[in-house]
Coordinates of C-alpha atoms and ligand atoms in Angstrom, one line a residue:
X1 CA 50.0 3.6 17.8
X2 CA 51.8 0.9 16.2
X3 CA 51.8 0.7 11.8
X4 CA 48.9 -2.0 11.8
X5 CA 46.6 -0.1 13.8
X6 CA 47.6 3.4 11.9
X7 CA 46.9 1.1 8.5
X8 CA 43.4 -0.3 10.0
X9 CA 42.1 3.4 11.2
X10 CA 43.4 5.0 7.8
X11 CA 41.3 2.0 5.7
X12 CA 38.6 2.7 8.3
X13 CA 38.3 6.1 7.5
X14 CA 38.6 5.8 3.6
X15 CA 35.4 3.5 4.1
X16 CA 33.6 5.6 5.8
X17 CA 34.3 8.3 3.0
X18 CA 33.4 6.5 0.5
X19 CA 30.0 5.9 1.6
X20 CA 27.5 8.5 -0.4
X21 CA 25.7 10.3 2.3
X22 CA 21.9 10.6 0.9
X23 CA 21.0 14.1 0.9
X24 CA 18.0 16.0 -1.0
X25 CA 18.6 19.4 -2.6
X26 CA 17.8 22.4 -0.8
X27 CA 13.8 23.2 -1.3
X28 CA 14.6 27.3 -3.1
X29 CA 11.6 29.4 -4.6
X30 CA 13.9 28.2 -7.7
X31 CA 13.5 24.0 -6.7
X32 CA 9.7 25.0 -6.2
X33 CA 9.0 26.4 -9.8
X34 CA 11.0 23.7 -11.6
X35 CA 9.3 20.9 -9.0
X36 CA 6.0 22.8 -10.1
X37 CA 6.1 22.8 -14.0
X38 CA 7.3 19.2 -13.9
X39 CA 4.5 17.9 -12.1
X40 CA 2.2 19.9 -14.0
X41 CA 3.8 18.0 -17.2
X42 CA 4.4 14.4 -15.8
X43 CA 2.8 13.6 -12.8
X44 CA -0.7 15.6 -13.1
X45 CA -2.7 13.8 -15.5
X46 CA -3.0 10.8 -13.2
X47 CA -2.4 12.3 -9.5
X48 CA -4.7 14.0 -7.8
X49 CA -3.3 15.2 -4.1
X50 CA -6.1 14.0 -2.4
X51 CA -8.3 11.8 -3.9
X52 CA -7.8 8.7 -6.0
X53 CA -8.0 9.4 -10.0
X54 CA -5.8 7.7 -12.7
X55 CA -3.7 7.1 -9.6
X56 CA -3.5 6.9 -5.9
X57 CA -3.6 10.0 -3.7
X58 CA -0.5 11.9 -4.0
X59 CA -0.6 12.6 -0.5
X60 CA -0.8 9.4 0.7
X61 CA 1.8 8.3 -1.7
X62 CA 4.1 10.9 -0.2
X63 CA 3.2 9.8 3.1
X64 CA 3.9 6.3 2.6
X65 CA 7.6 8.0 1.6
X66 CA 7.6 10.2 4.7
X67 CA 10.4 8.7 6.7
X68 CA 11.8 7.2 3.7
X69 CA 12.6 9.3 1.0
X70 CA 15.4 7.4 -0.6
X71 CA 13.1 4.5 -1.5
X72 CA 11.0 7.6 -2.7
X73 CA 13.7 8.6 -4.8
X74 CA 14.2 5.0 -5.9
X75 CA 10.6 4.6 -6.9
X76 CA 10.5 7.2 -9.3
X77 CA 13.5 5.8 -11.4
X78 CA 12.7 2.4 -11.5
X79 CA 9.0 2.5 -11.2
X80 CA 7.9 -1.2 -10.0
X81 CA 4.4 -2.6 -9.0
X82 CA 3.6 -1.6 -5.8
X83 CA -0.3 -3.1 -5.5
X84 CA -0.8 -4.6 -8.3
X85 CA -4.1 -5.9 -6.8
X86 CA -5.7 -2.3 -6.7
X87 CA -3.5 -0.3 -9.0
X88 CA -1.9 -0.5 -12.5
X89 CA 1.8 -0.4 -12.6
X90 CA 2.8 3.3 -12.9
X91 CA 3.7 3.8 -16.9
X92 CA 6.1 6.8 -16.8
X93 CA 9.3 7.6 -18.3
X94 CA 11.6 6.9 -15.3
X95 CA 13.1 9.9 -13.6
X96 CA 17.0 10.9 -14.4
X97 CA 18.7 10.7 -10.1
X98 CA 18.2 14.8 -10.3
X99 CA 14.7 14.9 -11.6
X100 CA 13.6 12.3 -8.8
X101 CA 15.5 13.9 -5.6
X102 CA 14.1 17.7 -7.0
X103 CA 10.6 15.7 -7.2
X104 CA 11.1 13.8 -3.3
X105 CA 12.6 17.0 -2.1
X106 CA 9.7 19.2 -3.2
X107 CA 6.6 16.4 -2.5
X108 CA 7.9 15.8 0.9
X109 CA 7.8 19.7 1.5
X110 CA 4.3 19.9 0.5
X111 CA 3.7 17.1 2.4
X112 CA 4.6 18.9 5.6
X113 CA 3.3 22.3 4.1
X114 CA -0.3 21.5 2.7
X115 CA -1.0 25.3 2.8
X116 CA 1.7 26.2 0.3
X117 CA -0.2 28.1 -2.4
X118 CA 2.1 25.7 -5.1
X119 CA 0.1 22.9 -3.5
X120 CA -0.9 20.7 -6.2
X121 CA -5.0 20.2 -6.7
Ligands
LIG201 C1 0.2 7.4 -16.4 C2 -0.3 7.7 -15.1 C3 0.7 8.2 -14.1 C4 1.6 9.3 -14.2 C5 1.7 10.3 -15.3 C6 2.3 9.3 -12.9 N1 1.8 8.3 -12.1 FE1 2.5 8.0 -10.2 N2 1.3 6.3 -10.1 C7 0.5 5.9 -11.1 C8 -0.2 4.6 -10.7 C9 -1.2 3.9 -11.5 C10 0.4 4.4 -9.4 C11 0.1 3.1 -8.6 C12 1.2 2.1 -8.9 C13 1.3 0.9 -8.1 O1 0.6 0.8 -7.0 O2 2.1 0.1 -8.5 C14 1.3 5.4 -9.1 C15 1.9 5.5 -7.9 C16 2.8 6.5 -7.5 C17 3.5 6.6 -6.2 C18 3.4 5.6 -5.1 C19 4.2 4.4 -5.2 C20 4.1 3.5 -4.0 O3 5.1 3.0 -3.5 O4 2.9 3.2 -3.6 C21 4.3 7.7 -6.3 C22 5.2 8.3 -5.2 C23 4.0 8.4 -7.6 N3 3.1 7.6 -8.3 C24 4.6 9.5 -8.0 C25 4.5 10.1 -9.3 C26 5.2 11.3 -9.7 C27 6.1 12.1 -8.9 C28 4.8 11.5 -11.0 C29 5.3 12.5 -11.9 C30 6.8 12.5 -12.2 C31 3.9 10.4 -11.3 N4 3.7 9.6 -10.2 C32 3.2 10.3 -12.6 C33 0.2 6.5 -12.3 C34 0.9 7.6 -12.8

């Protein structure tokens, strides 16, 4: 391999590094209670899971995240209009990065566990 190409791979391979893989945390029994108490707190008094109140469907919201849940995690620390024909813009305190992935992490479990007794009502 001549110095050029050796140079180009070694850049190549910094680049590649220094791209952030997206990765949620781990959904523990610990995760669950924390996720638990802090929608219980912040997210409850407009969400219901499955029927409009304050606020969409929390299901559906989640759903609308299911293949996507960076732009999940994105949403909940810049909240920004999303149908601002239906809905209010959602007036919350944004999440911190680790409050939203715990949040994404344990919605999109529910999601694809509905019979988890910590299923919100
Ligand atoms: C003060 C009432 C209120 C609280 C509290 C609240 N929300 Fe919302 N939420 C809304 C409203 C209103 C919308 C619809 C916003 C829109 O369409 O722009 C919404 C929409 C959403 C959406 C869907 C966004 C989309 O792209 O359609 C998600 C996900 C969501 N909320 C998650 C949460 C979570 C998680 C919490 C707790 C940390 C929370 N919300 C707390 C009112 C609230």
């Amino acid at each position: 391999m001549n110095r050029r190409v050796a140079y180009f791979v070694l850049a190549l391979m910094c680049a590649l590094f220094a791209v952030e893989a997206f990765v949620l945390p781990p959904v523990t029994p610990e995760l669950k209670t924390k996720a638990q108490e802090y929608y219980n707190y912040e997210c409850k008094a407009c969400h219901r899971w499955a029927r409009k109140f304050a606020a969409p469907p929390m299901r559906d919201n989640v759903e609308h995240y299911a293949e996507n849940p960076e732009g999940l995690v994105r949403y909940l620390m810049h909240p920004t209009p999303q149908h601002p024909d239906e809905w209010p813009a959602m007036e919350i305190t944004p999440l911190t990065e680790d409050q939203a992935k715990m949040m994404a992490a344990w919605l999109l479990y529910i999601f694809g566990n509905p019979d988890d007794p910590g299923r919100p009502k």
